[in-house]
Amino acid sequence: MTDLPSRPRLLLRQLHQVMAGQGSAQERLDKLVGVIARNMVAEVCSVYLTRAGNILELFATEGLKAEAVHNTRLRVGEGLVGLIAQQAAPLKLSEASEHPRFAYRPETGEELYHSLLGVPIIRSGRVHGVLVVQNIARRRYADEEVEALQTVSMVLAELLGSGDLVEPSELQDDAAAALGAPVTLDGRVLSAGIAIGTAVLHEPRVQITRLLADDVEAERDRLSAGLDQLKQDFDAMIRAMDPGGGAHREILETYRMFAHDKGWQRRIEDAILSGLSAEAAVERVQQQNRSRLSQSEDPYLRQRIQDLDDISHRLIRILTGRQRTAAYDLLPEAAVLVARTLGPAELMDYDRDRLAGVILEDGAPTAHMSIVARAMGLPVLGNVEGALGHVEAGERVILDAGEGHAYLRPSDEVRETFQQALDTRRRRLAEYTAERDLPAVTRDGVPIDLLMNAGLLIDLPHLEETNAAGIGLFRTEFQFMVGSTLPRHTAQRDLYAKVLDTAGDRPVVFRTLDIGGDKPVPFLPRFEEENPVMGWRAIRIALDRPALLRHQVRALLAAGEGRVVRLMFPMVSDVAEFRAARAIVDKEVRRLEARGRPQPVRVEVGSMLEVPALAWQLPALLRETDFISIGTNDLLQFFYACDRSNGRLADRYDLLCPAVLNFLREIVHACDAVGVPVTVCGEMGGRPLEALALLGVGVRRLSVSAAAIGPIKRMIRSVDLGQVSTFLASLGDTSDHSLRPVLRAYAHDHDVALPTL
Ligand code: PEP
Ligand code: MG
């Protein structure tokens, strides 16, 4: 083992002694540069700090002329100090004046000094200044000296952050100015809307408070335990993913490989030897990685910075015991959550009142997280590449989940524009509210049943606001996903009763638990499945664990005392499954009768149609079911063998194509022929152009998110159903991949309203 690192350790101890001593902030800073100069055996040590407008100002020096302090200023990119800040990387030169970027500043008296070593002062991934040492002699600085100065600069960065060294108000006029220039990122709209708010990282970056540690062995042990935990976490995350996890899975596998990298571990251990705590050592090594990779010509390597940041942050969170997501912190008002990925249950952990929007690096429109967000009326932008690399917690963010842009650190003009857009949107929503009493009837007089999808208590007020005809799909699993234990009978019964009370005379269709797949629940073991979306989920679990279904049916029947109870089963693939599940319901009804208990006046039992195989068993199914609800989200993911939650595939197939529309037409006709009511409750029905096509193939009942009721009703009221049905029938045998352009043109030519949500 080398004894080189003992010098930085000694230096760090001395820095802390200075900080613990007396004096003003400036006096301490002056002492610090003296200590650093002596320790680094340099004639000069100077600290330049970033002021607003990207100006680097000399704040303290040992060796340069005193009158230069607070007078010498350089722009980022100007001179050698500016270059170090611009590149966020160290620079060592034995003859500084020979460097093409050298900018001579006579007021400093620096002409005496030949060699220069400078490192950036980085905090939370941003450059806050530059630390420089200079020597009279032409000398070559050793790598160990560069590392020692980097360690010192990291300590300085933390001291600056704590406000003990310089008044924060001295440095910046406002935080956004110091953090960087405005950036606009593009993404895909997963839930429409606009948000103006403050960035919150779903997995918060931890501020390291314990930088130094004397007991090297203890820190090494902590590191080793932390790395073990990190590896286990990645293994568990990969196991828990469905194989269609696509890009996200690949990323996790790369992370796992990195967590096993011996070179990385060794470099962190070296940093521990220099006197840093394990978490500070991880941060130090990451700073080095960042500056090395950011110089690379290879764009692939530059993009890896963000991945390495992510891995390092995870390890730091493990080491500091701060592993909870931001859902458990107090959110700022109008928080805009930024995450690589987010599940529906994780989203529901957040306080809705403080959440204004979500930015995701992955995500797909029909994934459940998006559905939950739409139900919450929460704007979400997905597939925003590099979001986490660009945004810091606390920065101002604007989310335009209409046009598909995220504005980070926007200028005042952009803010003003969006504030106006937000006001316009509010006015538009108010217009929809004003139209709530208009009937959902087509221009040629055909009434359409326009129902609402729901699943959370916060959805219920929307029923009254939108005047929906009822709830066509109540996703009961959402209640199960938020708690850590199985909801008790009384809790379930009370929720269902509240829903029925709110709905009054309007029908409510409760869907029994649709868990598994991308809707894990904490109280059931999660089995490793190659393909969980096609695995043990929904009615398959219900039939294998009938007690779970029985429990829920009892709660539904109790809640429905004296009224009509409508329930349906998810993911039915086979008529026999439907029959078996219905038998459980019938038995519960008979049990109530036998005991002379109060009962619902009627129980209607239906089936979701979301597995293509069931479409070819319709004659048998229609004899046994009271109604059908077409779940286009799952039906079409299986129809096209195309994972609904994989953002990469989201645009691959267009559901507005002859194959899908003909398929749906046949299903609707079969139901109509025997008089079994059929509803479309998937997301397709909530988009005006798609809903137009659904009407054209015979659909007369739609159940959509609350936000879609107003726009869809406008579309319905503007359409001549006879005409559009004839038009669609004429397109039935085209081989077009997408009918979107012709349908859009039809809508335009026939004055069909296609409002944005
Ligand atoms: C569907 O699959 O279309 C559906 C409505 O169910 P979910 O989105 O909850 O899977
Ligand atoms: Mg489904």
PDB file of N, CA and C in Angstrom, residues 140-225:
ATOM      1  N   ARG A 140       6.298  19.306 -13.322  1.00  0.00           N
ATOM      2  CA  ARG A 140       5.196  18.435 -13.768  1.00  0.00           C
ATOM      3  C   ARG A 140       4.473  17.959 -12.521  1.00  0.00           C
ATOM      4  N   TYR A 141       3.165  18.166 -12.493  1.00  0.00           N
ATOM      5  CA  TYR A 141       2.389  17.709 -11.329  1.00  0.00           C
ATOM      6  C   TYR A 141       2.070  16.221 -11.501  1.00  0.00           C
ATOM      7  N   ALA A 142       2.235  15.485 -10.415  1.00  0.00           N
ATOM      8  CA  ALA A 142       1.962  14.039 -10.458  1.00  0.00           C
ATOM      9  C   ALA A 142       0.448  13.798 -10.401  1.00  0.00           C
ATOM     10  N   ASP A 143       0.036  12.622 -10.916  1.00  0.00           N
ATOM     11  CA  ASP A 143      -1.398  12.285 -10.882  1.00  0.00           C
ATOM     12  C   ASP A 143      -1.944  12.333  -9.459  1.00  0.00           C
ATOM     13  N   GLU A 144      -1.099  11.914  -8.508  1.00  0.00           N
ATOM     14  CA  GLU A 144      -1.557  11.908  -7.108  1.00  0.00           C
ATOM     15  C   GLU A 144      -1.840  13.324  -6.635  1.00  0.00           C
ATOM     16  N   GLU A 145      -1.069  14.284  -7.154  1.00  0.00           N
ATOM     17  CA  GLU A 145      -1.297  15.681  -6.757  1.00  0.00           C
ATOM     18  C   GLU A 145      -2.612  16.200  -7.343  1.00  0.00           C
ATOM     19  N   VAL A 146      -2.889  15.776  -8.580  1.00  0.00           N
ATOM     20  CA  VAL A 146      -4.163  16.180  -9.196  1.00  0.00           C
ATOM     21  C   VAL A 146      -5.307  15.641  -8.347  1.00  0.00           C
ATOM     22  N   GLU A 147      -5.189  14.371  -7.975  1.00  0.00           N
ATOM     23  CA  GLU A 147      -6.260  13.755  -7.191  1.00  0.00           C
ATOM     24  C   GLU A 147      -6.404  14.422  -5.841  1.00  0.00           C
ATOM     25  N   ALA A 148      -5.266  14.759  -5.232  1.00  0.00           N
ATOM     26  CA  ALA A 148      -5.330  15.411  -3.920  1.00  0.00           C
ATOM     27  C   ALA A 148      -6.058  16.752  -4.043  1.00  0.00           C
ATOM     28  N   LEU A 149      -5.746  17.505  -5.107  1.00  0.00           N
ATOM     29  CA  LEU A 149      -6.397  18.811  -5.265  1.00  0.00           C
ATOM     30  C   LEU A 149      -7.894  18.632  -5.565  1.00  0.00           C
ATOM     31  N   GLN A 150      -8.231  17.560  -6.273  1.00  0.00           N
ATOM     32  CA  GLN A 150      -9.648  17.284  -6.540  1.00  0.00           C
ATOM     33  C   GLN A 150     -10.388  16.984  -5.236  1.00  0.00           C
ATOM     34  N   THR A 151      -9.736  16.234  -4.379  1.00  0.00           N
ATOM     35  CA  THR A 151     -10.365  15.918  -3.090  1.00  0.00           C
ATOM     36  C   THR A 151     -10.606  17.196  -2.303  1.00  0.00           C
ATOM     37  N   VAL A 152      -9.600  18.066  -2.308  1.00  0.00           N
ATOM     38  CA  VAL A 152      -9.746  19.327  -1.590  1.00  0.00           C
ATOM     39  C   VAL A 152     -10.879  20.158  -2.202  1.00  0.00           C
ATOM     40  N   SER A 153     -10.968  20.153  -3.522  1.00  0.00           N
ATOM     41  CA  SER A 153     -12.001  20.973  -4.168  1.00  0.00           C
ATOM     42  C   SER A 153     -13.388  20.437  -3.839  1.00  0.00           C
ATOM     43  N   MET A 154     -13.461  19.126  -3.641  1.00  0.00           N
ATOM     44  CA  MET A 154     -14.754  18.556  -3.273  1.00  0.00           C
ATOM     45  C   MET A 154     -15.170  19.024  -1.879  1.00  0.00           C
ATOM     46  N   VAL A 155     -14.193  19.059  -0.974  1.00  0.00           N
ATOM     47  CA  VAL A 155     -14.485  19.558   0.372  1.00  0.00           C
ATOM     48  C   VAL A 155     -14.906  21.027   0.288  1.00  0.00           C
ATOM     49  N   LEU A 156     -14.174  21.780  -0.521  1.00  0.00           N
ATOM     50  CA  LEU A 156     -14.516  23.199  -0.704  1.00  0.00           C
ATOM     51  C   LEU A 156     -15.941  23.352  -1.221  1.00  0.00           C
ATOM     52  N   ALA A 157     -16.290  22.483  -2.188  1.00  0.00           N
ATOM     53  CA  ALA A 157     -17.627  22.565  -2.788  1.00  0.00           C
ATOM     54  C   ALA A 157     -18.694  22.380  -1.713  1.00  0.00           C
ATOM     55  N   GLU A 158     -18.455  21.419  -0.841  1.00  0.00           N
ATOM     56  CA  GLU A 158     -19.457  21.172   0.214  1.00  0.00           C
ATOM     57  C   GLU A 158     -19.498  22.336   1.194  1.00  0.00           C
ATOM     58  N   LEU A 159     -18.323  22.889   1.529  1.00  0.00           N
ATOM     59  CA  LEU A 159     -18.290  24.018   2.464  1.00  0.00           C
ATOM     60  C   LEU A 159     -19.012  25.213   1.841  1.00  0.00           C
ATOM     61  N   LEU A 160     -18.828  25.375   0.536  1.00  0.00           N
ATOM     62  CA  LEU A 160     -19.523  26.474  -0.153  1.00  0.00           C
ATOM     63  C   LEU A 160     -21.026  26.259  -0.105  1.00  0.00           C
ATOM     64  N   GLY A 161     -21.401  24.995  -0.319  1.00  0.00           N
ATOM     65  CA  GLY A 161     -22.828  24.672  -0.328  1.00  0.00           C
ATOM     66  C   GLY A 161     -23.472  24.923   1.022  1.00  0.00           C
ATOM     67  N   SER A 162     -22.700  24.734   2.078  1.00  0.00           N
ATOM     68  CA  SER A 162     -23.276  24.924   3.414  1.00  0.00           C
ATOM     69  C   SER A 162     -23.427  26.410   3.741  1.00  0.00           C
ATOM     70  N   GLY A 163     -22.816  27.265   2.931  1.00  0.00           N
ATOM     71  CA  GLY A 163     -22.950  28.713   3.151  1.00  0.00           C
ATOM     72  C   GLY A 163     -21.992  29.231   4.213  1.00  0.00           C
ATOM     73  N   ASP A 164     -21.056  28.361   4.723  1.00  0.00           N
ATOM     74  CA  ASP A 164     -20.140  28.781   5.792  1.00  0.00           C
ATOM     75  C   ASP A 164     -18.955  29.586   5.269  1.00  0.00           C
ATOM     76  N   LEU A 165     -18.721  29.484   3.968  1.00  0.00           N
ATOM     77  CA  LEU A 165     -17.500  30.053   3.433  1.00  0.00           C
ATOM     78  C   LEU A 165     -17.747  31.364   2.692  1.00  0.00           C
ATOM     79  N   VAL A 166     -18.857  31.412   2.024  1.00  0.00           N
ATOM     80  CA  VAL A 166     -19.238  32.604   1.276  1.00  0.00           C
ATOM     81  C   VAL A 166     -20.745  32.724   1.407  1.00  0.00           C
ATOM     82  N   GLU A 167     -21.212  33.929   1.618  1.00  0.00           N
ATOM     83  CA  GLU A 167     -22.665  34.132   1.654  1.00  0.00           C
ATOM     84  C   GLU A 167     -23.252  33.684   0.322  1.00  0.00           C
ATOM     85  N   PRO A 168     -24.214  32.754   0.315  1.00  0.00           N
ATOM     86  CA  PRO A 168     -24.753  32.307  -0.974  1.00  0.00           C
ATOM     87  C   PRO A 168     -25.241  33.487  -1.817  1.00  0.00           C
ATOM     88  N   SER A 169     -25.739  34.529  -1.165  1.00  0.00           N
ATOM     89  CA  SER A 169     -26.278  35.668  -1.927  1.00  0.00           C
ATOM     90  C   SER A 169     -25.169  36.391  -2.697  1.00  0.00           C
ATOM     91  N   GLU A 170     -23.910  36.190  -2.241  1.00  0.00           N
ATOM     92  CA  GLU A 170     -22.798  36.833  -2.944  1.00  0.00           C
ATOM     93  C   GLU A 170     -22.540  36.202  -4.296  1.00  0.00           C
ATOM     94  N   LEU A 171     -22.924  34.945  -4.396  1.00  0.00           N
ATOM     95  CA  LEU A 171     -22.536  34.210  -5.590  1.00  0.00           C
ATOM     96  C   LEU A 171     -23.524  34.321  -6.729  1.00  0.00           C
ATOM     97  N   GLN A 172     -24.812  34.268  -6.425  1.00  0.00           N
ATOM     98  CA  GLN A 172     -25.767  34.212  -7.520  1.00  0.00           C
ATOM     99  C   GLN A 172     -26.920  35.148  -7.241  1.00  0.00           C
ATOM    100  N   ASP A 173     -27.450  35.685  -8.327  1.00  0.00           N
ATOM    101  CA  ASP A 173     -28.668  36.455  -8.173  1.00  0.00           C
ATOM    102  C   ASP A 173     -29.839  35.520  -7.999  1.00  0.00           C
ATOM    103  N   ASP A 174     -29.826  34.462  -8.762  1.00  0.00           N
ATOM    104  CA  ASP A 174     -30.839  33.443  -8.523  1.00  0.00           C
ATOM    105  C   ASP A 174     -30.278  32.076  -8.882  1.00  0.00           C
ATOM    106  N   ALA A 175     -30.908  31.057  -8.269  1.00  0.00           N
ATOM    107  CA  ALA A 175     -30.356  29.711  -8.385  1.00  0.00           C
ATOM    108  C   ALA A 175     -30.322  29.255  -9.836  1.00  0.00           C
ATOM    109  N   ALA A 176     -31.368  29.555 -10.583  1.00  0.00           N
ATOM    110  CA  ALA A 176     -31.438  29.050 -11.954  1.00  0.00           C
ATOM    111  C   ALA A 176     -30.269  29.571 -12.786  1.00  0.00           C
ATOM    112  N   ALA A 177     -29.877  30.830 -12.533  1.00  0.00           N
ATOM    113  CA  ALA A 177     -28.793  31.402 -13.322  1.00  0.00           C
ATOM    114  C   ALA A 177     -27.507  30.627 -13.084  1.00  0.00           C
ATOM    115  N   ALA A 178     -27.303  30.199 -11.843  1.00  0.00           N
ATOM    116  CA  ALA A 178     -26.072  29.475 -11.542  1.00  0.00           C
ATOM    117  C   ALA A 178     -26.115  28.064 -12.074  1.00  0.00           C
ATOM    118  N   LEU A 179     -27.285  27.534 -12.214  1.00  0.00           N
ATOM    119  CA  LEU A 179     -27.382  26.135 -12.568  1.00  0.00           C
ATOM    120  C   LEU A 179     -27.254  25.887 -14.066  1.00  0.00           C
ATOM    121  N   GLY A 180     -27.438  26.869 -14.851  1.00  0.00           N
ATOM    122  CA  GLY A 180     -27.223  26.643 -16.259  1.00  0.00           C
ATOM    123  C   GLY A 180     -28.258  27.290 -17.132  1.00  0.00           C
ATOM    124  N   ALA A 181     -28.024  27.137 -18.423  1.00  0.00           N
ATOM    125  CA  ALA A 181     -28.882  27.803 -19.404  1.00  0.00           C
ATOM    126  C   ALA A 181     -30.196  27.047 -19.571  1.00  0.00           C
ATOM    127  N   PRO A 182     -31.203  27.728 -20.122  1.00  0.00           N
ATOM    128  CA  PRO A 182     -32.464  27.029 -20.397  1.00  0.00           C
ATOM    129  C   PRO A 182     -32.246  25.884 -21.382  1.00  0.00           C
ATOM    130  N   VAL A 183     -32.995  24.827 -21.206  1.00  0.00           N
ATOM    131  CA  VAL A 183     -32.899  23.671 -22.103  1.00  0.00           C
ATOM    132  C   VAL A 183     -34.319  23.245 -22.456  1.00  0.00           C
ATOM    133  N   THR A 184     -34.528  22.869 -23.701  1.00  0.00           N
ATOM    134  CA  THR A 184     -35.829  22.319 -24.092  1.00  0.00           C
ATOM    135  C   THR A 184     -35.625  20.876 -24.519  1.00  0.00           C
ATOM    136  N   LEU A 185     -36.428  19.982 -23.956  1.00  0.00           N
ATOM    137  CA  LEU A 185     -36.327  18.566 -24.314  1.00  0.00           C
ATOM    138  C   LEU A 185     -37.653  18.113 -24.918  1.00  0.00           C
ATOM    139  N   ASP A 186     -37.568  17.154 -25.830  1.00  0.00           N
ATOM    140  CA  ASP A 186     -38.797  16.662 -26.460  1.00  0.00           C
ATOM    141  C   ASP A 186     -39.220  15.346 -25.840  1.00  0.00           C
ATOM    142  N   GLY A 187     -40.515  15.084 -25.890  1.00  0.00           N
ATOM    143  CA  GLY A 187     -41.010  13.821 -25.359  1.00  0.00           C
ATOM    144  C   GLY A 187     -42.346  13.485 -25.967  1.00  0.00           C
ATOM    145  N   ARG A 188     -42.929  12.430 -25.448  1.00  0.00           N
ATOM    146  CA  ARG A 188     -44.227  11.969 -25.959  1.00  0.00           C
ATOM    147  C   ARG A 188     -45.291  12.242 -24.885  1.00  0.00           C
ATOM    148  N   VAL A 189     -46.430  12.712 -25.334  1.00  0.00           N
ATOM    149  CA  VAL A 189     -47.489  13.027 -24.379  1.00  0.00           C
ATOM    150  C   VAL A 189     -48.128  11.727 -23.892  1.00  0.00           C
ATOM    151  N   LEU A 190     -48.014  11.465 -22.591  1.00  0.00           N
ATOM    152  CA  LEU A 190     -48.656  10.274 -22.031  1.00  0.00           C
ATOM    153  C   LEU A 190     -49.951  10.645 -21.335  1.00  0.00           C
ATOM    154  N   SER A 191     -50.019  11.861 -20.860  1.00  0.00           N
ATOM    155  CA  SER A 191     -51.254  12.363 -20.265  1.00  0.00           C
ATOM    156  C   SER A 191     -51.241  13.868 -20.514  1.00  0.00           C
ATOM    157  N   ALA A 192     -52.293  14.348 -21.176  1.00  0.00           N
ATOM    158  CA  ALA A 192     -52.256  15.721 -21.690  1.00  0.00           C
ATOM    159  C   ALA A 192     -52.405  16.755 -20.577  1.00  0.00           C
ATOM    160  N   GLY A 193     -51.829  17.917 -20.821  1.00  0.00           N
ATOM    161  CA  GLY A 193     -51.971  19.025 -19.876  1.00  0.00           C
ATOM    162  C   GLY A 193     -50.726  19.887 -19.855  1.00  0.00           C
ATOM    163  N   ILE A 194     -50.778  20.910 -19.037  1.00  0.00           N
ATOM    164  CA  ILE A 194     -49.636  21.818 -18.900  1.00  0.00           C
ATOM    165  C   ILE A 194     -49.330  21.951 -17.419  1.00  0.00           C
ATOM    166  N   ALA A 195     -48.036  21.981 -17.086  1.00  0.00           N
ATOM    167  CA  ALA A 195     -47.670  22.193 -15.686  1.00  0.00           C
ATOM    168  C   ALA A 195     -46.536  23.199 -15.624  1.00  0.00           C
ATOM    169  N   ILE A 196     -46.611  24.076 -14.649  1.00  0.00           N
ATOM    170  CA  ILE A 196     -45.516  25.003 -14.391  1.00  0.00           C
ATOM    171  C   ILE A 196     -45.133  24.765 -12.941  1.00  0.00           C
ATOM    172  N   GLY A 197     -43.918  24.335 -12.698  1.00  0.00           N
ATOM    173  CA  GLY A 197     -43.609  24.008 -11.304  1.00  0.00           C
ATOM    174  C   GLY A 197     -42.125  23.839 -11.040  1.00  0.00           C
ATOM    175  N   THR A 198     -41.840  23.122  -9.965  1.00  0.00           N
ATOM    176  CA  THR A 198     -40.478  22.951  -9.470  1.00  0.00           C
ATOM    177  C   THR A 198     -40.081  21.482  -9.604  1.00  0.00           C
ATOM    178  N   ALA A 199     -38.877  21.257 -10.141  1.00  0.00           N
ATOM    179  CA  ALA A 199     -38.444  19.870 -10.355  1.00  0.00           C
ATOM    180  C   ALA A 199     -38.193  19.149  -9.030  1.00  0.00           C
ATOM    181  N   VAL A 200     -38.692  17.923  -8.965  1.00  0.00           N
ATOM    182  CA  VAL A 200     -38.416  17.041  -7.827  1.00  0.00           C
ATOM    183  C   VAL A 200     -37.926  15.727  -8.416  1.00  0.00           C
ATOM    184  N   LEU A 201     -36.795  15.246  -7.948  1.00  0.00           N
ATOM    185  CA  LEU A 201     -36.289  13.980  -8.470  1.00  0.00           C
ATOM    186  C   LEU A 201     -36.936  12.839  -7.698  1.00  0.00           C
ATOM    187  N   HIS A 202     -37.536  11.919  -8.438  1.00  0.00           N
ATOM    188  CA  HIS A 202     -38.214  10.778  -7.794  1.00  0.00           C
ATOM    189  C   HIS A 202     -37.231  10.031  -6.887  1.00  0.00           C
ATOM    190  N   GLU A 203     -36.004   9.866  -7.377  1.00  0.00           N
ATOM    191  CA  GLU A 203     -34.973   9.278  -6.533  1.00  0.00           C
ATOM    192  C   GLU A 203     -34.010  10.404  -6.190  1.00  0.00           C
ATOM    193  N   PRO A 204     -34.204  11.029  -5.040  1.00  0.00           N
ATOM    194  CA  PRO A 204     -33.461  12.254  -4.756  1.00  0.00           C
ATOM    195  C   PRO A 204     -31.957  12.014  -4.665  1.00  0.00           C
ATOM    196  N   ARG A 205     -31.201  13.030  -5.102  1.00  0.00           N
ATOM    197  CA  ARG A 205     -29.747  12.954  -4.920  1.00  0.00           C
ATOM    198  C   ARG A 205     -29.435  13.374  -3.499  1.00  0.00           C
ATOM    199  N   VAL A 206     -28.567  12.617  -2.891  1.00  0.00           N
ATOM    200  CA  VAL A 206     -28.296  12.865  -1.481  1.00  0.00           C
ATOM    201  C   VAL A 206     -27.161  13.871  -1.345  1.00  0.00           C
ATOM    202  N   GLN A 207     -27.349  14.820  -0.477  1.00  0.00           N
ATOM    203  CA  GLN A 207     -26.276  15.759  -0.176  1.00  0.00           C
ATOM    204  C   GLN A 207     -25.347  15.067   0.820  1.00  0.00           C
ATOM    205  N   ILE A 208     -24.083  14.934   0.482  1.00  0.00           N
ATOM    206  CA  ILE A 208     -23.176  14.220   1.389  1.00  0.00           C
ATOM    207  C   ILE A 208     -22.737  15.160   2.499  1.00  0.00           C
ATOM    208  N   THR A 209     -23.017  14.773   3.725  1.00  0.00           N
ATOM    209  CA  THR A 209     -22.658  15.665   4.826  1.00  0.00           C
ATOM    210  C   THR A 209     -21.397  15.168   5.532  1.00  0.00           C
ATOM    211  N   ARG A 210     -21.142  13.875   5.424  1.00  0.00           N
ATOM    212  CA  ARG A 210     -19.949  13.346   6.088  1.00  0.00           C
ATOM    213  C   ARG A 210     -18.902  13.059   5.013  1.00  0.00           C
ATOM    214  N   LEU A 211     -17.969  13.997   4.872  1.00  0.00           N
ATOM    215  CA  LEU A 211     -17.003  13.873   3.789  1.00  0.00           C
ATOM    216  C   LEU A 211     -15.761  13.087   4.192  1.00  0.00           C
ATOM    217  N   LEU A 212     -15.355  13.281   5.430  1.00  0.00           N
ATOM    218  CA  LEU A 212     -14.059  12.732   5.852  1.00  0.00           C
ATOM    219  C   LEU A 212     -14.231  11.582   6.816  1.00  0.00           C
ATOM    220  N   ALA A 213     -13.270  10.677   6.777  1.00  0.00           N
ATOM    221  CA  ALA A 213     -13.313   9.542   7.712  1.00  0.00           C
ATOM    222  C   ALA A 213     -11.886   9.108   7.986  1.00  0.00           C
ATOM    223  N   ASP A 214     -11.612   8.822   9.241  1.00  0.00           N
ATOM    224  CA  ASP A 214     -10.254   8.409   9.594  1.00  0.00           C
ATOM    225  C   ASP A 214     -10.051   6.909   9.472  1.00  0.00           C
ATOM    226  N   ASP A 215     -11.121   6.179   9.741  1.00  0.00           N
ATOM    227  CA  ASP A 215     -10.979   4.728   9.805  1.00  0.00           C
ATOM    228  C   ASP A 215     -11.162   4.124   8.410  1.00  0.00           C
ATOM    229  N   VAL A 216     -10.029   3.966   7.725  1.00  0.00           N
ATOM    230  CA  VAL A 216     -10.064   3.497   6.337  1.00  0.00           C
ATOM    231  C   VAL A 216     -10.716   2.123   6.228  1.00  0.00           C
ATOM    232  N   GLU A 217     -10.367   1.238   7.172  1.00  0.00           N
ATOM    233  CA  GLU A 217     -10.906  -0.124   7.087  1.00  0.00           C
ATOM    234  C   GLU A 217     -12.427  -0.118   7.198  1.00  0.00           C
ATOM    235  N   ALA A 218     -12.916   0.705   8.147  1.00  0.00           N
ATOM    236  CA  ALA A 218     -14.368   0.757   8.350  1.00  0.00           C
ATOM    237  C   ALA A 218     -15.061   1.266   7.083  1.00  0.00           C
ATOM    238  N   GLU A 219     -14.453   2.253   6.421  1.00  0.00           N
ATOM    239  CA  GLU A 219     -15.070   2.795   5.205  1.00  0.00           C
ATOM    240  C   GLU A 219     -15.034   1.771   4.074  1.00  0.00           C
ATOM    241  N   ARG A 220     -13.931   1.031   4.030  1.00  0.00           N
ATOM    242  CA  ARG A 220     -13.845  -0.003   2.993  1.00  0.00           C
ATOM    243  C   ARG A 220     -14.923  -1.069   3.189  1.00  0.00           C
ATOM    244  N   ASP A 221     -15.147  -1.417   4.475  1.00  0.00           N
ATOM    245  CA  ASP A 221     -16.194  -2.412   4.761  1.00  0.00           C
ATOM    246  C   ASP A 221     -17.564  -1.867   4.355  1.00  0.00           C
ATOM    247  N   ARG A 222     -17.769  -0.576   4.654  1.00  0.00           N
ATOM    248  CA  ARG A 222     -19.063   0.021   4.282  1.00  0.00           C
ATOM    249  C   ARG A 222     -19.242  -0.010   2.766  1.00  0.00           C
ATOM    250  N   LEU A 223     -18.157   0.299   2.070  1.00  0.00           N
ATOM    251  CA  LEU A 223     -18.232   0.303   0.604  1.00  0.00           C
ATOM    252  C   LEU A 223     -18.572  -1.088   0.093  1.00  0.00           C
ATOM    253  N   SER A 224     -17.889  -2.075   0.659  1.00  0.00           N
ATOM    254  CA  SER A 224     -18.094  -3.429   0.175  1.00  0.00           C
ATOM    255  C   SER A 224     -19.547  -3.875   0.429  1.00  0.00           C
ATOM    256  N   ALA A 225     -20.080  -3.538   1.611  1.00  0.00           N
ATOM    257  CA  ALA A 225     -21.472  -3.901   1.910  1.00  0.00           C
ATOM    258  C   ALA A 225     -22.426  -3.131   0.983  1.00  0.00           C
TER     259      ALA A 225
END
